[in-house]
Coordinates of C-alpha atoms in Angstrom, one line a residue:
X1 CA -112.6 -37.6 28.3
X2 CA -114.4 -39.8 26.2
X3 CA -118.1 -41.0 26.6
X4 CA -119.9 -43.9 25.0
X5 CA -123.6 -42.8 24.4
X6 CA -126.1 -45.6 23.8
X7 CA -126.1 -45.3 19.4
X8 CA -122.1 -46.5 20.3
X9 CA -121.0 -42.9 19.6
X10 CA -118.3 -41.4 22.1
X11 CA -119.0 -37.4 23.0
X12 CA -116.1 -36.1 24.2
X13 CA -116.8 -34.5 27.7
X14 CA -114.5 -31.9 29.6
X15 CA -115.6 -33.5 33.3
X16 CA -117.5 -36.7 34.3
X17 CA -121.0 -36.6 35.6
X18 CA -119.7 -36.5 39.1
X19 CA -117.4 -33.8 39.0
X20 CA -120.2 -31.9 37.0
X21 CA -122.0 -32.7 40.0
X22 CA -119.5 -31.5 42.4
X23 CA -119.1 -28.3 40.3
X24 CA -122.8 -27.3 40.4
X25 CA -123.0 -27.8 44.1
X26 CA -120.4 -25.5 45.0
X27 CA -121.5 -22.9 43.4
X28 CA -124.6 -23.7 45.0
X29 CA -123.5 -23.2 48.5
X30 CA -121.2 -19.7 46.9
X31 CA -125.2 -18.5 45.7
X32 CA -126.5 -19.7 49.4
X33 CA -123.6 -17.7 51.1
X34 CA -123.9 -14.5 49.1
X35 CA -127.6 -13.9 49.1
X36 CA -127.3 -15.1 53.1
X37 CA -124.4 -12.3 54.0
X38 CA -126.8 -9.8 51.6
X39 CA -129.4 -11.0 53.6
X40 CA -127.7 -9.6 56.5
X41 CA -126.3 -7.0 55.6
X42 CA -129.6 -5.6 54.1
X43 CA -130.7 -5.7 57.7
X44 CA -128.6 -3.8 59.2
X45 CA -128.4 -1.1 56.5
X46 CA -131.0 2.3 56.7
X47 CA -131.3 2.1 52.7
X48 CA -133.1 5.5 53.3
X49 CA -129.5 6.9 53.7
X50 CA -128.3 4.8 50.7
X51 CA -131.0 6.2 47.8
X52 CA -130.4 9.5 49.4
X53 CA -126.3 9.6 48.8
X54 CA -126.3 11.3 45.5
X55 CA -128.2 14.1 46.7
X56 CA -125.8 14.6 49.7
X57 CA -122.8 13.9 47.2
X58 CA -123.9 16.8 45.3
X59 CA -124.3 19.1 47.8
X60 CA -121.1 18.1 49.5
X61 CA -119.3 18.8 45.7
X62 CA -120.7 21.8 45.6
X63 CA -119.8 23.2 49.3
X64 CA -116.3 21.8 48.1
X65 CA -115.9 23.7 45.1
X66 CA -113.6 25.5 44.7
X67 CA -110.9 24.7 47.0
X68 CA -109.9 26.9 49.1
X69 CA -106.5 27.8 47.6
X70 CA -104.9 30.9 50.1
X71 CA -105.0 28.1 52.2
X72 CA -102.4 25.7 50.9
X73 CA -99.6 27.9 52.6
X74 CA -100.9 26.2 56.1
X75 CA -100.2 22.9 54.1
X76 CA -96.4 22.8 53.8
X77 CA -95.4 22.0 57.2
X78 CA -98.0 19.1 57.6
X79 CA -96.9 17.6 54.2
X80 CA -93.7 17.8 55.1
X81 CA -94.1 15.9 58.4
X82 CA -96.1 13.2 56.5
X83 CA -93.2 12.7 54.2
X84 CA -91.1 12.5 57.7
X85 CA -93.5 10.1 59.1
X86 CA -93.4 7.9 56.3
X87 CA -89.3 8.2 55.2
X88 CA -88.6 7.6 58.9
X89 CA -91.1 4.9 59.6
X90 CA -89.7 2.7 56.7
X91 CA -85.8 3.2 57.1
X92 CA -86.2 2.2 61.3
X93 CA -88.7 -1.0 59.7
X94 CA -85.8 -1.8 57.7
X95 CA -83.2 -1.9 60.3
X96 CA -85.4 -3.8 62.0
X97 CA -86.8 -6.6 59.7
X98 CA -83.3 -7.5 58.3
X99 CA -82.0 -9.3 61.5
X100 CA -85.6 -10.8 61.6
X101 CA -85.2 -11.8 58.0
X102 CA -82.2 -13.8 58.5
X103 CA -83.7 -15.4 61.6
X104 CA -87.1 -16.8 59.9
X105 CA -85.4 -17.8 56.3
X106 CA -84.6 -21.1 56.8
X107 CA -80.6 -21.5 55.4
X108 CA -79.6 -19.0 57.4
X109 CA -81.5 -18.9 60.9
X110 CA -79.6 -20.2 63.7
X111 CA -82.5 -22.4 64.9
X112 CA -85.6 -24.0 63.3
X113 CA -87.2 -24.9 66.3
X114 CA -86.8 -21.9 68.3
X115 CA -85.1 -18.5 66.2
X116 CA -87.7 -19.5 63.1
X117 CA -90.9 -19.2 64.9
X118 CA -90.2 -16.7 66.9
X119 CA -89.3 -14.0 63.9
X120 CA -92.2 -15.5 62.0
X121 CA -94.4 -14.4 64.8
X122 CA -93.2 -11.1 64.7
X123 CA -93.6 -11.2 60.9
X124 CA -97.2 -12.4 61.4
X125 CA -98.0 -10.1 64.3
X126 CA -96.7 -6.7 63.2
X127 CA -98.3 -7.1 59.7
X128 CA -101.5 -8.7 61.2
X129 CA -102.6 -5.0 62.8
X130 CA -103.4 -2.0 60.9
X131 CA -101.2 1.2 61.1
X132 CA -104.2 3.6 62.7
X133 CA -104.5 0.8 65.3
X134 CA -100.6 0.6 66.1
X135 CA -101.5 4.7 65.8
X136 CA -103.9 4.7 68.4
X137 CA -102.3 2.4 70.6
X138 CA -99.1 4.1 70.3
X139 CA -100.8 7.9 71.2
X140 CA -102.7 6.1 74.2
X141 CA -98.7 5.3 75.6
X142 CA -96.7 7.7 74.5
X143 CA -99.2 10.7 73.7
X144 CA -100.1 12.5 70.0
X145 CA -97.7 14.0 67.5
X146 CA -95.4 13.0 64.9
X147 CA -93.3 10.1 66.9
X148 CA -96.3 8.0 67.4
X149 CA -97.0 8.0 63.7
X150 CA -93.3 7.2 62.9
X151 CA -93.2 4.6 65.6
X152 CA -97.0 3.0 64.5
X153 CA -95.7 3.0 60.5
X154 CA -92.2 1.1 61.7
X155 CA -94.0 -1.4 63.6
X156 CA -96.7 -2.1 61.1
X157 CA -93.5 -1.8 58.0
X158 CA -91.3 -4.8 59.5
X159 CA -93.4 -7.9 59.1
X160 CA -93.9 -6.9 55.4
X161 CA -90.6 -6.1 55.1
X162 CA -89.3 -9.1 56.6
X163 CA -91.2 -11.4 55.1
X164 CA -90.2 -10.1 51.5
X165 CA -86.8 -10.2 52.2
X166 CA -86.1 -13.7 54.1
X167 CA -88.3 -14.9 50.8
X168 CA -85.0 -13.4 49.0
X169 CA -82.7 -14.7 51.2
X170 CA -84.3 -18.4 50.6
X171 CA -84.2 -18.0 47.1
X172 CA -80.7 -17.3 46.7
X173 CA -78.0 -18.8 44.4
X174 CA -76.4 -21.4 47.4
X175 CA -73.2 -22.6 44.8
X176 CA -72.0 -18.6 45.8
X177 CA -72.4 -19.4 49.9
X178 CA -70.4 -23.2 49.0
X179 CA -67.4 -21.6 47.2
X180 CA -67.2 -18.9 50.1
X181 CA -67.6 -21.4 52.9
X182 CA -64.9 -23.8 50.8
X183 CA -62.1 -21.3 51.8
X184 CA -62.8 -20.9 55.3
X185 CA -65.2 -18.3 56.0
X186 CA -66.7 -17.7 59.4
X187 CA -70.6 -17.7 59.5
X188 CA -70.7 -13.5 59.6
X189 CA -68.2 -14.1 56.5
X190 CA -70.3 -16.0 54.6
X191 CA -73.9 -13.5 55.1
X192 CA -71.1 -10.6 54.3
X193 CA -69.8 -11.8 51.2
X194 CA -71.9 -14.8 50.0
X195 CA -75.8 -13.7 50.9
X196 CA -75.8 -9.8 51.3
X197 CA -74.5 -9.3 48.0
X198 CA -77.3 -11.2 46.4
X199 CA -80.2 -9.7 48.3
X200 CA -79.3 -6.3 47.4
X201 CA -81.8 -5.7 44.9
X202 CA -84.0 -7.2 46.3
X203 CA -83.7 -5.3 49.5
X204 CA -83.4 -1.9 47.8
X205 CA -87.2 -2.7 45.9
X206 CA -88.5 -4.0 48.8
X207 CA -87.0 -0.6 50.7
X208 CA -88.2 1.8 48.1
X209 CA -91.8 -0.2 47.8
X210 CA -93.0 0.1 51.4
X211 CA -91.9 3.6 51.1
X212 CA -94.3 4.2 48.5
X213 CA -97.2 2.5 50.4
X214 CA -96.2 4.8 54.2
X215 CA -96.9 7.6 52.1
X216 CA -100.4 6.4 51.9
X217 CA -100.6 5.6 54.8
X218 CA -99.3 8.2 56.9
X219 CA -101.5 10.6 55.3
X220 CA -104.4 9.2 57.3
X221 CA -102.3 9.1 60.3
X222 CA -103.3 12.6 61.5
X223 CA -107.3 11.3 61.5
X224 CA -105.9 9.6 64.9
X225 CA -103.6 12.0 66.1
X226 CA -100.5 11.0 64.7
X227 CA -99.5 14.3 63.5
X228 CA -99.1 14.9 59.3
X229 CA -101.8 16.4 57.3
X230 CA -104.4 14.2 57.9
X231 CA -104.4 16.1 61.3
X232 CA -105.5 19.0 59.4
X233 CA -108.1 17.1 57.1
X234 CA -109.2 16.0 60.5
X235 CA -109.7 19.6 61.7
X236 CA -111.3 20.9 58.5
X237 CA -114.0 18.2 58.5
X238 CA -114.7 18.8 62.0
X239 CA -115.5 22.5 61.4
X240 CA -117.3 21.4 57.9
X241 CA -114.6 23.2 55.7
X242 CA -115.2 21.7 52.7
X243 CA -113.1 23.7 50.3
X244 CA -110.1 23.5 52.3
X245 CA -111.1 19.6 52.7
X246 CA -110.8 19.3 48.6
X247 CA -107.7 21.3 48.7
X248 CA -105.8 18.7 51.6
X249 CA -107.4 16.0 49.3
X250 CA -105.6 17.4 46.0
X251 CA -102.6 18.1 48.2
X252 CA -102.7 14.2 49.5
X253 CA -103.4 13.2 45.8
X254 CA -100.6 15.0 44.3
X255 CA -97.9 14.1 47.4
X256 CA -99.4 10.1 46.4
X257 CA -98.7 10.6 42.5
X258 CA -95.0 12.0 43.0
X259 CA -94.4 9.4 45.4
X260 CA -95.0 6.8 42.7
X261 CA -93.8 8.2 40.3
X262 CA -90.3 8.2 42.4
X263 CA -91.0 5.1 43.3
X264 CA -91.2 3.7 39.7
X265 CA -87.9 5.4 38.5
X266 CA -86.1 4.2 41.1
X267 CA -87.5 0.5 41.1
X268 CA -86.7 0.6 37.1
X269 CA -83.2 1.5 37.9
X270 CA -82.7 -1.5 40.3
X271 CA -83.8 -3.6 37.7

């Protein structure tokens, strides 16, 4: 933008003196809002605690180290029902967020004023609650252990799911679902032949990527009850067992690191 300064020059100039203006004012009210939520937050912090973390990080370190190795042959059967917990978890999320899929995308729901919202409320719902909440609300019904886990990752897998998937489903090529429909197709014809096909990939990365993510999260699961090894990181910190805490740590580090790895290969080879 051009500007005519009073010797009849013209400076150019990237905004005009209003939206400088508006610029500086906003980040006005962002400097007003930090130092007000630091303001509070300082408040309600015992900064004694805070100076004094390093010294308590060392000391924790060196309680930790080294792990407490003889112990790792208690850590198969936990790991394993972690991987359970997660494996499980996603393939029921899956068989439950398709149908939901295909009711919330929009070219293929059977109604956009009741079908649509109602499976975009259970997109929004199930993905709006954490998985140690679903957790503890599923131990409080149907009591601790492995099932409550696999139920809590399921429910809180199927609005991510969904949601990634009827985003596919909407993106699709529609000149495939025309030539199918142009012979005579039924409806259930037309998803079999014309839509599934196309959201394959799609599906299988979606599949394969919330897979990746349960493991995370189901190793935290135990903390609640939920059963995997995070019941047993629960017990060690409970007793103060810090070397066999660093060893369920590098345990839950190297189940994490494998599961991306996986993850990874198999995503490359869908692409």
């Amino acid at each position: 933008m051009a500007v005519l300064t009073q010797d009849g020059k013209q400076v150019w100039r990237r905004r005009t003196t209003g939206q400088s203006l508006v610029r500086w004012f906003g980040w006005l009210i962002g400097v007003a809002v930090f130092l007000f939520c630091w303001q509070r937050i300082s408040e309600a912090t015992t900064w004694f605690f805070v100076w004094d973390a390093p010294r308590i990080a060392g000391d924790i370190w060196s309680r930790a180290t080294p792990p407490r190795w003889e112990y790792i042959t208690q850590l198969g059967r936990p790991i394993w029902d972690t991987l359970n917990i997660a494996t499980l978890g996603t393939l029921i999320s899956l068989v439950l967020a398709i149908p939901v899929a295909f009711l919330a995308a929009r070219n293929t729901t059977p109604s956009r004023v009741l079908a649509r919202p109602i499976a975009l409320l259970v997109i929004v719902s199930t993905r709006s609650v954490n998985s140690l909440i679903w957790a503890l609300l599923l131990i409080a019904i149907i009591g601790p252990g492995v099932f409550a886990g696999v139920v809590a990752i399921a429910i809180r897998s199927v609005g991510f799911c969904a949601k990634l998937i009827y985003e596919a489903i909407e993106e699709i090529d529609h000149s495939q679902v025309e030539a199918i429909t142009a012979t005579g197709a039924s409806r259930w014809q037309v998803m079999a032949y014309g839509i599934v096909p196309q959201i394959l990939p799609a599906l299988a990365g979606v599949a394969v990527f919330r897979w990746d993510i349960n493991i995370r999260e189901s190793t935290v699961l135990g903390l609640v009850g939920a059963g995997g090894i995070g019941l047993q990181l629960q017990s060690s910190l409970n007793v103060l067992a810090w070397p066999q805490v660093s060893l369920i740590l590098l345990v839950i580090l190297a189940a994490v690191v494998i599961s991306e790895w996986v993850s990874a290969k198999v995503r490359g080879a869908i692409i």
